[in-house]
Short mmCIF file of C-alpha atoms and ligand atoms in Angstrom, two decimals:
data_model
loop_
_atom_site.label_atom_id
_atom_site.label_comp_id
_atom_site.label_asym_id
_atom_site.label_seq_id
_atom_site.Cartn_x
_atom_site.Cartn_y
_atom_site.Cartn_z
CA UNK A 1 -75.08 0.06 23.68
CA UNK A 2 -74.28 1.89 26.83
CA UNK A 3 -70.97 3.61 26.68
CA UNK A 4 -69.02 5.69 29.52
CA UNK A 5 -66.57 7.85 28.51
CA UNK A 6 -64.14 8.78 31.17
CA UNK A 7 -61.39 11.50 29.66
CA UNK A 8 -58.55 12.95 31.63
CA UNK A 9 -55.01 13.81 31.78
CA UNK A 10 -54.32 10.64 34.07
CA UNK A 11 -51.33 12.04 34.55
CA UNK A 12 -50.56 9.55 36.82
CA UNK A 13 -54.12 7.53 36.82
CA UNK A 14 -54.54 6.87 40.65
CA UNK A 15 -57.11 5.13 42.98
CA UNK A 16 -59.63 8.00 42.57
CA UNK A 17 -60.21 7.49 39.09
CA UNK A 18 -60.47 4.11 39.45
CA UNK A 19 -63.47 3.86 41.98
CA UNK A 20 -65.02 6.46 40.39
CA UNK A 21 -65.62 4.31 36.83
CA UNK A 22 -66.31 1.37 39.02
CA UNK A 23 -69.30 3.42 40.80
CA UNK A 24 -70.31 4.56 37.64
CA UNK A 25 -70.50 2.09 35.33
CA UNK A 26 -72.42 0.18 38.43
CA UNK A 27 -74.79 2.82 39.00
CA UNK A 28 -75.70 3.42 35.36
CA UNK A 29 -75.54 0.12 34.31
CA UNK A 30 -73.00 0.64 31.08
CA UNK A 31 -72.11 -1.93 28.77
CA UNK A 32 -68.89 -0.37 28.40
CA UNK A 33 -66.58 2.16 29.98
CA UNK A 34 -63.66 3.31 28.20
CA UNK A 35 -60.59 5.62 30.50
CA UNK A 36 -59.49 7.99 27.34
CA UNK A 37 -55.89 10.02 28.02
CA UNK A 38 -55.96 13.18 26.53
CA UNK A 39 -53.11 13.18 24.26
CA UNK A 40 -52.33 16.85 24.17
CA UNK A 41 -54.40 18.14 27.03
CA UNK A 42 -55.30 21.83 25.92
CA UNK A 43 -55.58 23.45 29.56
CA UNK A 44 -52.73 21.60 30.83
CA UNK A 45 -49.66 22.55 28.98
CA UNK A 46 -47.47 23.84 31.13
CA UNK A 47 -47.32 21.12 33.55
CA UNK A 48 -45.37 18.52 34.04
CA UNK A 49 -47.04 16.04 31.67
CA UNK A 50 -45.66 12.73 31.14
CA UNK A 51 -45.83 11.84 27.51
CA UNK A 52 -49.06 10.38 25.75
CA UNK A 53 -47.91 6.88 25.48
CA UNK A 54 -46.54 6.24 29.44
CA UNK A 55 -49.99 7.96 30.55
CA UNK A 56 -52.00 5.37 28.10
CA UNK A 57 -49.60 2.45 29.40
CA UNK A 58 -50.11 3.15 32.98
CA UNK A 59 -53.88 3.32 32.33
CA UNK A 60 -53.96 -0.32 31.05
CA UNK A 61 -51.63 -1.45 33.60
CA UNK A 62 -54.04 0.25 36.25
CA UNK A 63 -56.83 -2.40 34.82
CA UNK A 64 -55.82 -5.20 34.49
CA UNK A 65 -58.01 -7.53 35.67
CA UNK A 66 -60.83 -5.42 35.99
CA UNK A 67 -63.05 -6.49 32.60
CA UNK A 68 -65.38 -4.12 32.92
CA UNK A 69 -63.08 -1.27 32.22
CA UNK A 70 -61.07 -0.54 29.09
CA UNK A 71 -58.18 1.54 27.97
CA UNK A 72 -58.70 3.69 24.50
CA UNK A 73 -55.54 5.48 22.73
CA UNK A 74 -58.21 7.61 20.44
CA UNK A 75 -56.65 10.79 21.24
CA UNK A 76 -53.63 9.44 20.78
CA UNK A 77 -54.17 8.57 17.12
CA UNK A 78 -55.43 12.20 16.60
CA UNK A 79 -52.97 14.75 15.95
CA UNK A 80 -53.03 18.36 17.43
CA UNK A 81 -55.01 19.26 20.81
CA UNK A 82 -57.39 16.95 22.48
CA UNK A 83 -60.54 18.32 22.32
CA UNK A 84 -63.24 16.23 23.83
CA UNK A 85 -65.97 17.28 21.03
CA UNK A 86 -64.30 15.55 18.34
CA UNK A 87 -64.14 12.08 21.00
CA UNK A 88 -67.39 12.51 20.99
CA UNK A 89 -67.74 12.43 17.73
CA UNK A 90 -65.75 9.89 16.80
CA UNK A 91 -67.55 7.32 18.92
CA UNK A 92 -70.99 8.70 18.04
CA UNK A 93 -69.80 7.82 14.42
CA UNK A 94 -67.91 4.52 15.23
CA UNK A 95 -71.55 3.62 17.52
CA UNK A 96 -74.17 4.69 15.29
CA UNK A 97 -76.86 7.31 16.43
CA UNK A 98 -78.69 4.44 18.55
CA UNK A 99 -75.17 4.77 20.86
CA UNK A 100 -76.39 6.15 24.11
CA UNK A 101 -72.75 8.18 24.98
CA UNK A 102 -72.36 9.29 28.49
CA UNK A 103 -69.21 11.46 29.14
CA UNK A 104 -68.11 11.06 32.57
CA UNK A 105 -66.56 13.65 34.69
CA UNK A 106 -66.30 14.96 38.21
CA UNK A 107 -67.69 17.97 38.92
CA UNK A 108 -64.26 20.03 39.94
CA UNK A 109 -63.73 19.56 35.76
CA UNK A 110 -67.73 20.14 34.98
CA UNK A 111 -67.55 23.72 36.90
CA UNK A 112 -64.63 24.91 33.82
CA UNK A 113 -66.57 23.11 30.66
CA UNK A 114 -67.06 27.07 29.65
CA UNK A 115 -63.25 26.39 28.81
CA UNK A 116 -63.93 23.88 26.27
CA UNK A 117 -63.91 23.54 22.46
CA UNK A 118 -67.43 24.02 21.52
CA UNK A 119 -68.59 23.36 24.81
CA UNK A 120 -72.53 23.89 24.16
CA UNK A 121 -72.35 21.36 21.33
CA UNK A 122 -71.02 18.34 23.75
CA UNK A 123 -74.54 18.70 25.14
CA UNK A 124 -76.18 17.63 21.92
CA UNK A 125 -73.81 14.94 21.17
CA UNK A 126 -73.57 13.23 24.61
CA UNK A 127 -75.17 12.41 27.97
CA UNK A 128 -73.17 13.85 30.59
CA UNK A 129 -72.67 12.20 34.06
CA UNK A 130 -71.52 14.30 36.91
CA UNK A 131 -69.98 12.90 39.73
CA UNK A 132 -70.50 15.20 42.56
CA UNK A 133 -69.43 14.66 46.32
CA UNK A 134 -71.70 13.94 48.86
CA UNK A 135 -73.02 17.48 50.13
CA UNK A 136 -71.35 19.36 47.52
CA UNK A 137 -72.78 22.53 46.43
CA UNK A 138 -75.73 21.36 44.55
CA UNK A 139 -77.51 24.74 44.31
CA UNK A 140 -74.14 26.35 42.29
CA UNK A 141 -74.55 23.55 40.26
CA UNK A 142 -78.08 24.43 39.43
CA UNK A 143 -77.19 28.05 38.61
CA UNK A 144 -74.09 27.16 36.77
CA UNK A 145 -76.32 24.59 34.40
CA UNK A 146 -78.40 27.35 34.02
CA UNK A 147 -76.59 30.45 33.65
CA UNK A 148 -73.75 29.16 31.28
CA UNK A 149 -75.25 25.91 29.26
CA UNK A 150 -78.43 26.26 29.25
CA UNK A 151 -81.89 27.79 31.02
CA UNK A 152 -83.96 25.08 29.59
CA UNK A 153 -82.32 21.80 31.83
CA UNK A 154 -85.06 20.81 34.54
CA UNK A 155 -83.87 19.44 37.75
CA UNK A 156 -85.67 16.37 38.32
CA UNK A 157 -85.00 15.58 42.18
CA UNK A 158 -86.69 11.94 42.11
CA UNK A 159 -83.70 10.78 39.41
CA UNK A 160 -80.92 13.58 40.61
CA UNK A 161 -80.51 14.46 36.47
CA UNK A 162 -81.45 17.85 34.59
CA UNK A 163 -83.15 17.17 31.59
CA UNK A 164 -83.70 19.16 28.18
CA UNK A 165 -86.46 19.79 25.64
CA UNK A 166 -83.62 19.16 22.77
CA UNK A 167 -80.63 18.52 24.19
CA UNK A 168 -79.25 14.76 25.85
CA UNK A 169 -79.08 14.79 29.73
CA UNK A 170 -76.90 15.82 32.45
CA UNK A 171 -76.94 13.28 35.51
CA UNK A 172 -75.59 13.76 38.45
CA UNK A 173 -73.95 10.65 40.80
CA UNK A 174 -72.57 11.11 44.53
CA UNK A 175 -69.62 8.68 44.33
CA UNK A 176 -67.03 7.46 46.90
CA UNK A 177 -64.80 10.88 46.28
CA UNK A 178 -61.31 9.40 47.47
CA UNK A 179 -59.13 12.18 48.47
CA UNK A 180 -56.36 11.76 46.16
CA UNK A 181 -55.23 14.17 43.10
CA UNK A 182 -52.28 13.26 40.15
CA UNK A 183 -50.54 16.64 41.44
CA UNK A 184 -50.65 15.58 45.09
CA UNK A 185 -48.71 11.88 43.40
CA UNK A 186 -46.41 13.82 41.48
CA UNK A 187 -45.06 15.94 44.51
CA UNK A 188 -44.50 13.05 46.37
CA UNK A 189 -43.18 11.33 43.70
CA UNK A 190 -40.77 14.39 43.26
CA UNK A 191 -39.91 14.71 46.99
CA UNK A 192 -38.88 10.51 47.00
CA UNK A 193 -42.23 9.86 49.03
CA UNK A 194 -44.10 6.59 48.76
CA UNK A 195 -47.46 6.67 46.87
CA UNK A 196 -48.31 3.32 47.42
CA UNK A 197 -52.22 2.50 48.34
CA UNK A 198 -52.88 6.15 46.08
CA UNK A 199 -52.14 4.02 42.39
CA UNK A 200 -52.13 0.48 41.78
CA UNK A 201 -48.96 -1.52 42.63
CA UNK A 202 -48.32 -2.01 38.73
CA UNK A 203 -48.34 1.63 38.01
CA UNK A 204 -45.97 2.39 40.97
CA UNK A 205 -43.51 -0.06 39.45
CA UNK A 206 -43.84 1.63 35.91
CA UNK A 207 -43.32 4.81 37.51
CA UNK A 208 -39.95 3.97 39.46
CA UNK A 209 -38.86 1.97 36.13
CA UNK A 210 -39.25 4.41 34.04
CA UNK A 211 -38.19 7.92 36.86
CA UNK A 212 -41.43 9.73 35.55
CA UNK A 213 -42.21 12.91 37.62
CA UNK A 214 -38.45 12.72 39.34
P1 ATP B 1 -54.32 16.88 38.40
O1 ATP B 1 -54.11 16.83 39.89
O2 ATP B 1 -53.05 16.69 37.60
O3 ATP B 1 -55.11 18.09 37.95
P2 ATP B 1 -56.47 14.88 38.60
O4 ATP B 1 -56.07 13.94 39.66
O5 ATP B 1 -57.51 15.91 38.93
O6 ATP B 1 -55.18 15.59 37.98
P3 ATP B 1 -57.39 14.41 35.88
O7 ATP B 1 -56.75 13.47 34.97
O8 ATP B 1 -57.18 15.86 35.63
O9 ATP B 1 -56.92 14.02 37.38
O10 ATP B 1 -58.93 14.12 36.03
C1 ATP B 1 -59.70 13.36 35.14
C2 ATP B 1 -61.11 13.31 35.64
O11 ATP B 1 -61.15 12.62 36.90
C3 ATP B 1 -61.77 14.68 35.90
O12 ATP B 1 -63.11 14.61 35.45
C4 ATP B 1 -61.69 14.84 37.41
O13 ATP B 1 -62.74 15.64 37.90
C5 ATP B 1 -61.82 13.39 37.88
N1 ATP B 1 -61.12 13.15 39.15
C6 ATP B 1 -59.90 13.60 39.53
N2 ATP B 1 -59.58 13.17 40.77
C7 ATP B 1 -60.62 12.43 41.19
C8 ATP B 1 -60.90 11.70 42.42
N3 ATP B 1 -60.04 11.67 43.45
N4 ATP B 1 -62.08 11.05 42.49
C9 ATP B 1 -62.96 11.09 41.46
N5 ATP B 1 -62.77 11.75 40.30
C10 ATP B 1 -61.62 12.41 40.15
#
């Protein structure tokens, strides 16, 4: 089994996401990928963070239709802080060790894992895929694999991936980078702009039903 794990505030989910999990699952042929909202996002407290439930509904209302993504409310079953280690571990558990995990994030997130709960440890538990920008600043990401996870990831160019002696491997995927960010949505959202064409239609509607970000 080929999972994709793709965590995030999704605070609102918006176009980007979306074509970024359709690229990936694509390009690394995954059985399944599953959009996880972090219940009680640790780094993101003072913001303006819709609650856990709205965030998980406008995920699955983002979807539907599109079968080859799914919507998971683990971290909202979990009390306390979301930390992505113990998603990881809960799926490596609920998989089996035969599960080949790949967390999915983009590299503006990737660049503060140092911030993480046991961040070293993700990299024994799970692939990682990085989804960089076309000419973004590979070299920093070499030194920043190097310097603060590990010296012993190899850049292999032919396959864009670093890989480890011990650890699972970190690959790296230029996707479609839409230029669109949940704080830019929530401004507009604030100031009475329209965000249509930046979220699906049905998550627009649950926003204006339900005067989130206002
Ligand atoms: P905010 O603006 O509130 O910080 P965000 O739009 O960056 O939110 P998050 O929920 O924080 O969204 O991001 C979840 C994941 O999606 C992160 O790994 C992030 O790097 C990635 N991501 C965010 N925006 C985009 C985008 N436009 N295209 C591709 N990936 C994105």
């Amino acid at each position: 089994m080929r999972l994709g794990l793709f965590g995030g505030t999704f605070n609102p989910i918006h176009l980007g996401h979306l074509r970024a999990a359709v690229e990936v699952r694509e390009a690394f042929n995954l059985d399944r990928l599953l959009l996880i909202p972090s219940a009680h996002p640790p780094h993101k407290m003072a913001d303006h963070v819709a609650n856990a439930e709205d965030r998980l509904e406008m995920v699955r209302l983002a979807i539907q239709g599109e079968p080859s993504l799914e919507a998971s409310d683990v971290e909202l079953s979990r009390p306390g802080l979301s930390y992505t280690i113990e998603t990881l571990r809960y799926f490596q558990d609920r998989f089996g060790p035969e599960s080949d995990i790949h967390f999915i994030v983009g590299q503006d997130a990737f660049s503060e894992i140092t911030t993480w709960k046991s961040y070293q440890a993700l990299f024994v538990t799970a692939h990682f895929i990085v989804m960089t920008r076309p000419r973004s600043k590979l070299r920093s990401l070499e030194d920043f694999i190097h310097t603060q996870i590990s010296a012993e990831y190899q850049y292999e160019p032919t396959s864009n991936r670093y890989s480890h002696p011990r650890w699972r491997t970190i690959f790296c995927l230029d996707i479609t980078h839409l230029d669109i960010s949940a704080t830019k949505i929530r401004e507009w959202v604030g100031r009475g702009r329209s965000i249509r064409f930046l979220v699906p239609d049905a998550v627009r509607s649950f926003i204006n039903k339900k005067g989130l970000y206002r």
